[in-house]
Every structure is written in C-alpha cells, then in structure tokens.
Coordinates of C-alpha atoms in Angstrom, one line a residue:
M1 CA 30.0 -5.7 49.7
S2 CA 28.8 -2.7 51.4
C3 CA 27.0 -2.1 54.7
F4 CA 23.5 -0.6 54.9
R5 CA 24.2 2.4 57.1
K6 CA 24.7 5.1 56.5
A7 CA 41.5 5.6 21.9
A8 CA 43.9 4.9 24.7
C9 CA 45.7 6.7 27.4
A10 CA 45.8 9.8 25.3
A11 CA 42.2 10.4 26.3
A12 CA 43.2 10.6 30.0
V13 CA 42.5 13.9 31.7
G14 CA 44.5 15.3 34.6
V15 CA 46.7 12.2 35.1
L16 CA 50.1 12.4 36.7
S17 CA 52.4 9.4 37.6
L18 CA 55.2 8.7 40.0
A19 CA 57.7 5.9 39.6
A20 CA 58.5 5.5 43.3
H21 CA 56.4 3.1 45.3
A22 CA 54.4 4.6 48.1
Q23 CA 55.4 3.3 51.5
Y24 CA 52.7 1.1 53.2
L25 CA 52.5 -1.4 56.0
A26 CA 51.0 -4.8 55.1
T27 CA 49.4 -6.8 57.9
P28 CA 48.5 -10.4 56.9
L29 CA 45.2 -11.8 58.2
E30 CA 44.5 -15.2 56.8
S31 CA 45.0 -17.4 53.7
S32 CA 41.8 -18.3 51.9
R33 CA 40.0 -18.9 48.6
A34 CA 38.0 -15.6 48.9
W35 CA 34.9 -14.8 46.9
G36 CA 33.6 -11.7 48.6
V37 CA 33.9 -9.4 51.7
V38 CA 31.6 -7.4 53.9
V39 CA 32.9 -4.5 55.9
A40 CA 30.7 -3.2 58.8
D41 CA 30.9 -2.3 62.5
F42 CA 29.4 -5.5 63.8
N43 CA 30.0 -4.9 67.5
G44 CA 29.2 -1.2 67.6
D45 CA 32.6 0.1 68.8
G46 CA 32.9 2.6 66.0
R47 CA 35.5 0.6 64.0
D48 CA 35.1 -1.4 60.8
D49 CA 35.1 -5.2 61.2
L50 CA 35.2 -7.6 58.3
L51 CA 34.0 -10.9 57.0
I52 CA 35.9 -12.6 54.1
S53 CA 33.6 -15.2 52.5
G54 CA 34.4 -17.8 50.0
H55 CA 35.3 -21.4 49.2
D56 CA 36.7 -22.2 52.6
S57 CA 35.2 -23.9 55.8
D58 CA 36.2 -21.2 58.3
D59 CA 34.2 -18.0 57.4
R60 CA 34.2 -15.8 60.5
I61 CA 34.2 -12.1 61.4
W62 CA 37.4 -10.4 62.1
Y63 CA 37.0 -7.7 64.7
A64 CA 39.0 -4.5 64.9
T65 CA 40.8 -4.1 68.2
D66 CA 43.5 -1.8 69.7
T67 CA 46.1 -4.4 68.7
G68 CA 44.8 -5.1 65.2
Y69 CA 42.1 -7.4 63.7
Q70 CA 41.3 -10.5 65.7
P71 CA 39.2 -13.5 64.5
G72 CA 35.9 -14.0 66.2
E73 CA 35.1 -17.3 67.9
Q74 CA 32.1 -18.2 65.8
V75 CA 32.7 -20.0 62.5
L76 CA 29.7 -20.0 60.1
D77 CA 28.4 -23.3 58.9
W78 CA 30.2 -24.3 55.7
V79 CA 28.2 -23.8 52.5
D80 CA 29.2 -22.5 49.0
R81 CA 29.0 -19.0 50.4
H82 CA 29.9 -16.3 47.9
D83 CA 29.3 -12.7 49.1
C84 CA 27.4 -11.2 52.0
D85 CA 26.1 -7.8 53.1
A86 CA 25.2 -6.4 56.5
A87 CA 22.2 -4.5 57.9
D88 CA 20.1 -4.3 61.0
V89 CA 17.3 -6.5 59.5
D90 CA 15.1 -6.6 62.6
R91 CA 16.1 -3.1 63.8
N92 CA 17.2 -4.3 67.2
G93 CA 20.4 -2.2 67.2
R94 CA 22.7 -5.0 66.0
L95 CA 23.9 -5.7 62.5
D96 CA 22.9 -8.9 60.8
L97 CA 24.1 -10.8 57.7
Y98 CA 22.6 -12.0 54.5
C99 CA 24.7 -14.2 52.3
A100 CA 24.5 -15.4 48.7
V101 CA 25.0 -19.1 48.2
G102 CA 25.7 -20.9 44.9
G103 CA 23.2 -23.1 43.3
G104 CA 25.3 -26.1 42.4
K105 CA 26.4 -24.6 39.1
G106 CA 22.7 -24.2 38.2
L107 CA 22.0 -27.9 38.7
G108 CA 21.4 -28.1 42.5
Q109 CA 20.1 -25.9 45.3
G110 CA 21.7 -23.2 47.5
P111 CA 19.3 -21.5 49.9
K112 CA 20.5 -18.0 50.7
E113 CA 21.4 -17.3 54.4
L114 CA 20.0 -14.8 56.8
W115 CA 22.0 -14.6 60.1
L116 CA 20.5 -12.5 62.9
Q117 CA 22.9 -11.2 65.6
D118 CA 21.6 -11.8 69.1
D119 CA 22.4 -9.7 72.2
T120 CA 25.4 -11.8 73.0
G121 CA 27.0 -11.0 69.6
R122 CA 26.3 -14.5 68.2
F123 CA 24.8 -14.9 64.8
V124 CA 21.8 -17.3 64.5
K125 CA 20.8 -18.7 61.1
Q126 CA 17.1 -18.2 60.3
L127 CA 14.9 -20.6 58.4
G128 CA 12.0 -19.7 56.1
H129 CA 12.9 -16.0 55.9
G130 CA 11.4 -15.4 52.5
A131 CA 14.6 -14.5 50.7
D132 CA 15.8 -18.1 50.4
D133 CA 15.9 -18.2 46.5
P134 CA 17.2 -21.9 46.6
Y135 CA 17.6 -22.2 42.8
G136 CA 19.6 -19.0 42.2
R137 CA 23.3 -19.1 41.6
G138 CA 23.9 -16.5 44.3
R139 CA 26.6 -13.9 43.7
I140 CA 26.3 -10.5 45.3
P141 CA 23.6 -9.3 47.7
V142 CA 23.0 -5.6 48.5
F143 CA 20.9 -4.2 51.3
L144 CA 19.0 -1.0 50.4
D145 CA 15.7 0.6 51.4
V146 CA 13.6 0.3 48.3
N147 CA 10.4 1.7 49.7
H148 CA 11.9 4.2 52.1
D149 CA 10.3 2.8 55.2
G150 CA 13.5 2.4 57.2
W151 CA 13.6 -1.4 57.0
P152 CA 16.5 -2.8 54.9
D153 CA 15.4 -4.7 51.8
I154 CA 17.6 -6.9 49.6
Y155 CA 18.8 -6.9 46.1
L156 CA 20.2 -10.3 45.2
T157 CA 22.3 -10.9 42.0
N158 CA 22.5 -14.4 40.5
E159 CA 24.6 -15.8 37.6
A160 CA 21.5 -16.2 35.4
T161 CA 22.3 -19.3 33.5
V162 CA 19.3 -21.3 32.3
R163 CA 18.6 -24.2 34.6
P164 CA 17.7 -27.6 33.0
D165 CA 15.0 -28.1 35.6
G166 CA 13.3 -24.8 34.6
N167 CA 13.5 -23.1 38.0
V168 CA 14.1 -19.4 38.1
N169 CA 17.7 -18.2 38.3
H170 CA 18.0 -14.4 38.1
N171 CA 18.2 -11.2 40.1
H172 CA 15.6 -10.5 42.7
V173 CA 14.3 -7.7 45.0
F174 CA 13.0 -8.9 48.4
I175 CA 11.1 -6.4 50.6
N176 CA 11.5 -6.5 54.4
Q177 CA 8.1 -7.0 56.1
A178 CA 8.9 -4.9 59.2
G179 CA 11.3 -7.6 60.5
A180 CA 8.9 -10.5 59.9
G181 CA 10.7 -11.9 56.9
F182 CA 10.9 -10.9 53.2
V183 CA 8.5 -11.0 50.2
E184 CA 9.7 -10.7 46.6
Q185 CA 8.7 -7.7 44.6
I186 CA 9.1 -7.6 40.8
T187 CA 10.9 -4.4 39.6
R188 CA 12.8 -3.2 36.6
A189 CA 15.9 -4.5 38.3
T190 CA 14.5 -8.0 38.5
G191 CA 15.8 -10.5 35.9
A192 CA 19.1 -11.3 34.2
K193 CA 20.7 -7.9 34.9
G194 CA 24.2 -9.0 35.7
F195 CA 26.2 -10.1 38.8
Q196 CA 29.7 -8.8 38.4
C197 CA 29.0 -5.9 40.8
A198 CA 26.1 -4.3 42.7
E199 CA 26.3 -1.0 44.6
R200 CA 23.7 1.0 46.6
G201 CA 23.8 4.8 46.4
D202 CA 21.8 8.0 45.8
V203 CA 22.5 9.1 42.3
N204 CA 20.0 11.9 42.0
G205 CA 20.3 13.2 45.6
D206 CA 16.6 12.7 46.5
G207 CA 17.3 10.7 49.7
W208 CA 16.0 7.4 48.1
D209 CA 18.2 4.4 47.5
D210 CA 19.3 3.8 43.9
L211 CA 21.3 0.8 42.5
L212 CA 24.2 0.2 40.2
V213 CA 24.7 -3.3 38.6
C214 CA 27.6 -4.5 36.4
D215 CA 26.5 -6.8 33.5
G216 CA 29.8 -8.1 32.2
K217 CA 30.7 -6.8 28.8
R218 CA 27.1 -5.5 28.2
P219 CA 26.1 -1.9 29.2
A220 CA 25.9 -1.5 33.0
H221 CA 22.7 -0.6 34.7
I222 CA 21.8 2.5 36.7
F223 CA 18.5 1.9 38.5
V224 CA 17.1 5.1 40.0
N225 CA 14.3 4.7 42.6
D226 CA 11.0 6.0 41.4
Q227 CA 9.6 6.4 45.0
A228 CA 6.7 4.1 44.1
G229 CA 8.3 0.7 44.7
D230 CA 10.2 0.4 41.5
F231 CA 13.1 1.9 39.6
V232 CA 13.6 3.9 36.4
E233 CA 16.6 2.8 34.4
W234 CA 18.9 5.6 33.3
Q235 CA 20.9 5.6 30.2
T236 CA 24.0 7.8 30.5
P237 CA 27.4 8.1 28.7
A238 CA 28.9 6.4 31.7
N239 CA 26.9 3.2 31.6
A240 CA 26.9 2.8 27.8
I241 CA 29.8 0.3 28.3
G242 CA 30.4 -2.7 30.5
W243 CA 31.9 -2.4 34.0
K244 CA 33.9 -4.8 36.1
A245 CA 33.5 -2.8 39.3
A246 CA 31.8 0.5 40.3
K247 CA 31.7 2.8 43.3
L248 CA 29.6 5.8 44.2
A249 CA 31.6 8.4 46.2
D250 CA 31.9 12.2 46.4
M251 CA 35.2 12.5 44.7
N252 CA 35.3 16.4 44.4
G253 CA 33.7 17.5 47.6
D254 CA 30.6 19.0 46.2
G255 CA 28.2 16.8 48.2
R256 CA 27.1 14.7 45.3
Q257 CA 27.9 11.0 44.6
D258 CA 30.3 10.7 41.7
L259 CA 30.9 7.5 39.8
V260 CA 34.2 5.6 39.8
V261 CA 34.3 2.6 37.5
L262 CA 36.7 -0.1 36.2
T263 CA 35.5 -0.9 32.7
T264 CA 35.6 -4.2 30.9
G265 CA 37.9 -2.5 28.4
N266 CA 40.3 -2.0 31.3
Y267 CA 39.9 1.7 31.9
V268 CA 39.7 3.5 35.3
Q269 CA 37.2 6.3 35.0
V270 CA 35.8 9.0 37.3
W271 CA 32.5 10.5 36.2
P272 CA 31.5 13.6 38.2
N273 CA 27.9 14.0 39.1
T274 CA 26.6 17.2 37.6
G275 CA 23.5 17.3 39.7
S276 CA 21.2 17.5 36.7
G277 CA 20.3 15.8 33.4
A278 CA 22.1 12.5 32.9
R279 CA 24.3 13.3 35.9
F280 CA 27.3 11.5 34.4
D281 CA 28.1 13.4 31.2
A282 CA 31.9 13.1 30.7
P283 CA 34.8 11.6 32.7
V284 CA 37.4 13.9 34.3
F285 CA 39.7 10.9 34.6
N286 CA 40.0 8.2 32.0
L287 CA 43.1 6.0 32.1
K288 CA 43.8 2.8 30.2
L289 CA 45.6 0.2 32.4
G290 CA 48.6 -1.6 31.2
T291 CA 47.6 -5.0 32.6
N292 CA 44.4 -6.6 33.9
G293 CA 42.5 -4.6 36.4
R294 CA 40.4 -6.8 38.8
A295 CA 38.7 -4.5 41.3
L296 CA 38.8 -1.1 42.9
T297 CA 37.9 0.7 46.1
V298 CA 37.8 4.3 47.2
G299 CA 39.0 6.1 50.4
D300 CA 41.3 8.7 51.9
F301 CA 44.2 6.3 52.2
N302 CA 47.1 8.8 52.7
R303 CA 44.8 10.9 55.0
D304 CA 45.2 14.2 53.2
G305 CA 41.5 14.9 52.9
M306 CA 41.3 13.9 49.2
R307 CA 39.6 10.9 47.7
D308 CA 42.0 8.2 46.5
I309 CA 41.4 5.1 44.3
Y310 CA 43.0 1.8 44.9
V311 CA 43.0 -0.6 41.9
V312 CA 43.7 -4.3 42.2
M313 CA 45.8 -5.6 39.3
A314 CA 46.8 -9.2 38.3
R315 CA 48.1 -10.7 35.1
T316 CA 45.9 -13.3 33.6
D317 CA 48.6 -16.0 34.0
C318 CA 48.9 -15.3 37.8
T319 CA 46.5 -18.1 38.8
Q320 CA 49.0 -20.6 37.3
S321 CA 52.2 -19.1 38.9
L322 CA 50.5 -17.7 42.1
V323 CA 53.1 -14.9 41.9
D324 CA 51.5 -11.5 41.3
V325 CA 54.1 -9.5 39.4
A326 CA 51.6 -6.8 38.4
P327 CA 51.8 -3.9 40.9
D328 CA 48.5 -2.6 42.2
L329 CA 47.9 1.0 41.5
M330 CA 47.0 3.8 43.9
F331 CA 45.6 7.0 42.4
Q332 CA 46.1 9.7 45.0
G333 CA 43.6 12.6 44.8
R334 CA 44.9 16.1 44.1
P335 CA 43.0 19.4 43.8
G336 CA 41.3 20.2 40.5
Q337 CA 40.0 16.6 40.0
R338 CA 43.5 15.2 39.3
W339 CA 45.0 11.9 40.5
I340 CA 48.6 10.8 40.8
K341 CA 49.3 7.2 39.9
V342 CA 51.6 5.4 42.4
A343 CA 52.6 1.7 41.9
Q344 CA 52.1 -0.7 44.8
A345 CA 54.3 -3.7 44.5
Q346 CA 52.6 -7.0 45.4
D347 CA 55.0 -9.7 44.1
S348 CA 56.1 -10.7 47.6
Y349 CA 52.6 -11.7 48.6
P350 CA 51.3 -15.2 48.0
G351 CA 48.3 -15.4 45.6
C352 CA 46.9 -13.1 43.0
G353 CA 45.1 -9.8 43.3
H354 CA 41.4 -10.5 43.5
L355 CA 39.4 -7.9 45.4
A356 CA 39.7 -4.9 47.7
A357 CA 37.6 -3.1 50.2
T358 CA 38.0 0.1 52.3
L359 CA 38.3 -0.1 56.1
D360 CA 37.5 3.1 58.2
D361 CA 38.0 5.2 55.1
R362 CA 41.8 4.9 55.4
R363 CA 43.0 1.3 55.0
V364 CA 42.7 -1.2 52.2
L365 CA 41.7 -4.8 52.7
L366 CA 43.5 -6.6 49.9
L367 CA 42.3 -10.1 49.0
N368 CA 45.0 -12.2 47.2
G369 CA 43.0 -15.4 47.5
G370 CA 40.5 -16.0 44.7
V371 CA 37.6 -18.2 43.7
S372 CA 39.9 -21.0 42.5
H373 CA 43.2 -20.4 44.3
S374 CA 44.4 -19.7 47.9
G375 CA 46.2 -16.5 48.8
T376 CA 46.9 -14.3 51.7
N377 CA 44.6 -11.5 52.6
Y378 CA 46.2 -8.3 53.9
V379 CA 45.3 -5.0 55.5
L380 CA 47.3 -2.2 53.9
S381 CA 47.9 1.1 55.7
W382 CA 49.8 4.3 54.8
G383 CA 51.3 6.8 57.3
E384 CA 50.1 5.1 60.5

C-alpha cells in the first residue's frame, strides 16, 4: 500500500485526551467492497492519486485535480484483486502497477498482475512477467529495491494455507531484471511469514531497503537488508508481539524512521528509533484501545508540523449492522513525544471502518467498505 519513491492503559506514556471532536471535512468518493489501496502520483503532477482495489468490478485510478478527485476513464479488468503497489518498473518515467490476486481460496489460480503505464497514461497488462505466482493466495505486494540497483523489486505476501494440489503458496521475493521481467530469489523473507501488513523502509539508516511484515498473532518480522541479496531478521522488543498494522515514519524529527504499530492486543504504540542496537527498545506511546482497532496511517493532518496518527476503529458487530458507532481516533502530535487523542465520529457514514491511507501527507483516505461488505470511501481533511 505504499509507493516505491521516494497491563493496560496505565502503561501509556505522554497521553492526553480531548472529548471534543476535531472538525473535519468528509468528501465521499465511491461505494465499494474494498480490500486495499495504493497512493501514488500516477500522472506526475505532484499530487497523490489513488486506486482502491477489492471485490468490485470497477477498479480504477482516482486522479487529484483542482476540484477534487476525479475517476479515470480506464477500468481494470475484473479479477479477485486484493492490494496493489506502484513503482516505475521499466524506468520510463511513469508509474506502473503490480497487483496481488487471490488464488481461489487455495483451490484455484490467480496470476498476479503487472500493468505498465504507456505514454498516453493508459495501463497495459503484461503477460509472462515472471512474478505471476498463479497458485498464491495474493494479499499485499510491496515494491522495494532489494539489491540496490535502482530497479524496483517485489515482495509479495500470500495467505499461506496448504494447497491440496501441493503447489507453493507463501511469500516471495521477485528481482527486477532491468525492466525485462522478474526472477524469484529465495531470501529469509521467503515463506509463510504473514500477510496482514507489509511495509518498506530503512530501519538502520544505511540507505538500503528493509521490510516489515505482520504475521497475525505471532511475532512480527523486521527484515533488515544485508546488502548481499538477502535479509537479516532482527528480534527487538517491538516485534516480540503480533501486529495488525505497522508504519515507519520519523515521529520525533531526528531523521530516523520510528515504528508505529497497532498490535493484535489492540494497543497503539510508537517505538522511537534509537539509531543503535535493537533500534526499538521501548515505546514512548503505548495506549490500549477501548474497541477494535482495524488500521492506522500517519501524516501531518492538522498541518502544524508534527506527526499525527489516525486509527480506524470498528466494533466487531458492525458488519451485521453496517452502522459504525465506534469513533475513529486521531492522535495529534505534540512536542516531547506526546499525542493528544481526539475522537472522530463515523456513525453517519455507510459501512464499517476498514482501512486508511495518507494523501499528500495531510489528508486521510478512509475506506468504510470491506472485504465482505460495501461501504462509502471518503477523503477526510482538516483545516482546508
């Protein structure tokens, strides 16, 4: 979901709360059964565009314009498309798409898609690109440069159930052959490593791409690039538990990527990057949520120069009622590594909180449609 560019609450540290709702503007886009989203500047105008993918037949890019987000003319062929990521695969100056496709619940096939953008802005599906993985139950793909050659490679997560036909169904690394397709490379990140989240970053600040992977209720994975075509797996206090979602972002302005996670135990945590040792030694923010947290995203949403955290909330019974009575939560950054909790009411929006992404570092794309239910997707903005 990224673009290759560039014992309880008593344990909380530096947490404040506000009862009043922050004022925001919600702009609806479309109603869908969303699975994932990719945010990227597809037309090169300096503004983030977006593609919401999922269990619908009209996946298309929404382009940012002076009058809001407008749907593109091209509709991608319908498949069981889950999540996508964007990168300039052939290095022609235009962003392309790679999308994970389901594998028929582990009983059928779902070749993964590579769409190259031509000079007219149209996306053309490629065949035989080498990262097809037809038997994988595709979930989240991430572009990263494993071998540091400037060509975007792929990390693909799959829901690694055992297939009765014996075909391989797990996570893969595919190496870009200078724009002439992909070849699989076996690494420590290959295998049944989890599929709930995947995130590219640079944990140790050496300029080489690293990787985070959520593995359900099992300990999460931090794969640090060994600069020799593989990864070293780090064990830190931060990934000793399971994560639902994770982001790498500089939360305190020291130039290092910190770790923001939503744990399977329903805690929101911020782990500062110390720059040495395990990097993530102790959280400066550790808050138990009162209801079910689904996802999070990070940006400067109130435009005060501080990093904020937006957490998507939804009660477990929401998919029956389709009325989301659990307010989302904004944690507004304050000096001294503190965050102020501000409730964001969502009960007037159809659907249930499912996923969120950051647009242009100041807006939230909120997906209220989920894998099994329709809902409206909104762009939320503050102070614009």
